[in-house]
Amino acid sequence: MGTVFQQYNIEIVEKLCRPPPLIRPSVSMGAAPPEAVGVMRQCWSEAADLRPDFNRLYDIFRHMHRGRKINIVDSMFEMLEKYSNNLEELIKERTEQLDMEKKKTEQLLNRMLPRSVAERLMLGSRVEPEEFEEVSIYFSDIVETIGDAYMVVGGLPTRALDHAESVATMALHLLHLAGRFRVRHLPAQPLHLCIGLHSGPCCAGVVGLTMPRYCLFGDTVNTASRMESTGAAWRIQVSAATAGRLAAAGGYQLRSRGLRHIKGKGAMHTYWLLGKDGFDRPLPVPPPLQSEEVLFESDGENDSERSGAEAAPLLDRTSTVNKD
């Protein structure tokens, strides 16, 4: 290796980067006591269990000097011991901070993304786009308020057969809460919630790397949004597709709204969701609408006897064209 201090740092680094053999200092036996040379060789041993710790080194050097007071050596080992202890505490503190930040990141991802998608992203896995044969999409908006649109999807990313029923029941609960809610500084102003539901196929996937978002694509999303935008305050407007699933499931009260002109879709038969058997929470009373036709109301006794094949034809009845 050459004489000590006669090589540049770059040369040493280059040799360290190109083993074998592993580069080690060259120390002649006459340059230091044999015990000290032996300790040096132990310290650069490749086997971690053969390298002495600071306490062991302190004992070795005290034994080498046979109890003589060497202030410089004692001071050096005392400082090294303090640095070692402080480093351990610092590493522990930084590790705890890292764990806290990691938990905050996980909580944020779970709020922004479905849990199963967030877990795959945190593992570094690629989330491939998926196609879903049928889901139910909820859109809601507070009348005369900006930035309050809300979207909920049932049936993805975990597929479920009762997605329409789950979303419809959730909509009834939210409508009940909206009717009871009072704005603190405007107690006389009701919270007019407008809700729309639609069922159909769609595609979903993660968009973005720095700020990933779980996005839905397809005509089903647009139609669900139109169900909300063409609805009315304190009412739940559902499409024929969603109404068919709810009628087949039984227990839901639906009222025909008739044919509505939906932008980008043309004339569509839509329905009002009025309630559900067993749902005893009061709903707010919406303003009356004209030209309504009763399509299907649960009688409570024959719901269990209705099958999907029996209930579906009810949705084919002719309805009047509403102009409200």
PDB file of N, CA and C in Angstrom, residues 18 30 35 50 56 60 62 90 109 121 126-127 133 142 166 168 171 231 245 249 297 300 304:
ATOM      1  N   ARG A  18     -12.447  -1.357  -5.441  1.00  0.00           N
ATOM      2  CA  ARG A  18     -12.049  -2.458  -6.319  1.00  0.00           C
ATOM      3  C   ARG A  18     -11.381  -3.582  -5.533  1.00  0.00           C
ATOM      4  N   GLY A  30       7.249  -2.632  14.589  1.00  0.00           N
ATOM      5  CA  GLY A  30       8.068  -1.750  15.418  1.00  0.00           C
ATOM      6  C   GLY A  30       7.495  -0.366  15.579  1.00  0.00           C
ATOM      7  N   GLU A  35       0.552  -5.256  21.186  1.00  0.00           N
ATOM      8  CA  GLU A  35      -0.839  -5.305  21.638  1.00  0.00           C
ATOM      9  C   GLU A  35      -1.703  -4.297  20.875  1.00  0.00           C
ATOM     10  N   LEU A  50     -16.142 -10.282  15.791  1.00  0.00           N
ATOM     11  CA  LEU A  50     -14.741 -10.258  16.222  1.00  0.00           C
ATOM     12  C   LEU A  50     -14.240  -8.848  16.500  1.00  0.00           C
ATOM     13  N   ARG A  56     -14.879  -2.670  25.466  1.00  0.00           N
ATOM     14  CA  ARG A  56     -13.797  -3.655  25.393  1.00  0.00           C
ATOM     15  C   ARG A  56     -12.470  -2.979  25.085  1.00  0.00           C
ATOM     16  N   ILE A  60      -9.021  -2.956  27.231  1.00  0.00           N
ATOM     17  CA  ILE A  60      -7.758  -3.430  26.652  1.00  0.00           C
ATOM     18  C   ILE A  60      -6.655  -2.402  26.851  1.00  0.00           C
ATOM     19  N   ARG A  62      -6.503   0.051  29.063  1.00  0.00           N
ATOM     20  CA  ARG A  62      -6.170   0.193  30.487  1.00  0.00           C
ATOM     21  C   ARG A  62      -5.247  -0.937  30.927  1.00  0.00           C
ATOM     22  N   LEU A  90     -30.005   9.511  19.354  1.00  0.00           N
ATOM     23  CA  LEU A  90     -30.409  10.295  18.193  1.00  0.00           C
ATOM     24  C   LEU A  90     -31.060   9.412  17.132  1.00  0.00           C
ATOM     25  N   LEU A 109     -52.964   8.717   2.522  1.00  0.00           N
ATOM     26  CA  LEU A 109     -53.232   7.887   1.348  1.00  0.00           C
ATOM     27  C   LEU A 109     -54.562   7.147   1.483  1.00  0.00           C
ATOM     28  N   LEU A 121     -49.777   0.692  -3.400  1.00  0.00           N
ATOM     29  CA  LEU A 121     -48.888   1.804  -3.734  1.00  0.00           C
ATOM     30  C   LEU A 121     -47.773   1.939  -2.703  1.00  0.00           C
ATOM     31  N   ARG A 126     -47.341  -1.714  -8.848  1.00  0.00           N
ATOM     32  CA  ARG A 126     -48.064  -0.984  -9.884  1.00  0.00           C
ATOM     33  C   ARG A 126     -49.540  -1.365  -9.821  1.00  0.00           C
ATOM     34  N   VAL A 127     -50.395  -0.364  -9.821  1.00  0.00           N
ATOM     35  CA  VAL A 127     -51.839  -0.592  -9.782  1.00  0.00           C
ATOM     36  C   VAL A 127     -52.373  -0.490 -11.207  1.00  0.00           C
ATOM     37  N   GLU A 133     -67.794  -4.534 -14.389  1.00  0.00           N
ATOM     38  CA  GLU A 133     -69.000  -4.769 -15.190  1.00  0.00           C
ATOM     39  C   GLU A 133     -70.168  -3.917 -14.717  1.00  0.00           C
ATOM     40  N   ILE A 142     -74.954  20.426  -2.705  1.00  0.00           N
ATOM     41  CA  ILE A 142     -75.783  21.321  -1.905  1.00  0.00           C
ATOM     42  C   ILE A 142     -76.230  22.469  -2.799  1.00  0.00           C
ATOM     43  N   SER A 166     -76.590  -0.789  -1.257  1.00  0.00           N
ATOM     44  CA  SER A 166     -75.744  -0.110  -0.275  1.00  0.00           C
ATOM     45  C   SER A 166     -75.700   1.392  -0.523  1.00  0.00           C
ATOM     46  N   ALA A 168     -77.884   3.225  -2.233  1.00  0.00           N
ATOM     47  CA  ALA A 168     -79.211   3.811  -2.035  1.00  0.00           C
ATOM     48  C   ALA A 168     -79.517   4.003  -0.553  1.00  0.00           C
ATOM     49  N   ALA A 171     -77.634   6.923   0.692  1.00  0.00           N
ATOM     50  CA  ALA A 171     -78.246   8.173   0.250  1.00  0.00           C
ATOM     51  C   ALA A 171     -79.419   8.561   1.146  1.00  0.00           C
ATOM     52  N   GLY A 231     -81.731  16.767 -10.804  1.00  0.00           N
ATOM     53  CA  GLY A 231     -82.613  16.415  -9.704  1.00  0.00           C
ATOM     54  C   GLY A 231     -83.216  17.641  -9.046  1.00  0.00           C
ATOM     55  N   ARG A 245     -82.444  -2.476 -10.256  1.00  0.00           N
ATOM     56  CA  ARG A 245     -81.767  -3.285  -9.239  1.00  0.00           C
ATOM     57  C   ARG A 245     -82.472  -3.156  -7.897  1.00  0.00           C
ATOM     58  N   ALA A 249     -84.344  -6.099  -5.791  1.00  0.00           N
ATOM     59  CA  ALA A 249     -83.948  -6.412  -4.414  1.00  0.00           C
ATOM     60  C   ALA A 249     -85.145  -6.382  -3.485  1.00  0.00           C
ATOM     61  N   GLU A 297     -94.323   0.865  -5.136  1.00  0.00           N
ATOM     62  CA  GLU A 297     -94.215   1.135  -3.714  1.00  0.00           C
ATOM     63  C   GLU A 297     -94.335  -0.184  -2.981  1.00  0.00           C
ATOM     64  N   GLY A 300     -94.868  -4.125   1.864  1.00  0.00           N
ATOM     65  CA  GLY A 300     -94.413  -4.698   3.117  1.00  0.00           C
ATOM     66  C   GLY A 300     -94.723  -6.163   3.271  1.00  0.00           C
ATOM     67  N   SER A 304     -91.015  -9.955   0.037  1.00  0.00           N
ATOM     68  CA  SER A 304     -90.190 -11.152   0.081  1.00  0.00           C
ATOM     69  C   SER A 304     -90.559 -12.113  -1.040  1.00  0.00           C
TER      70      SER A 304
END
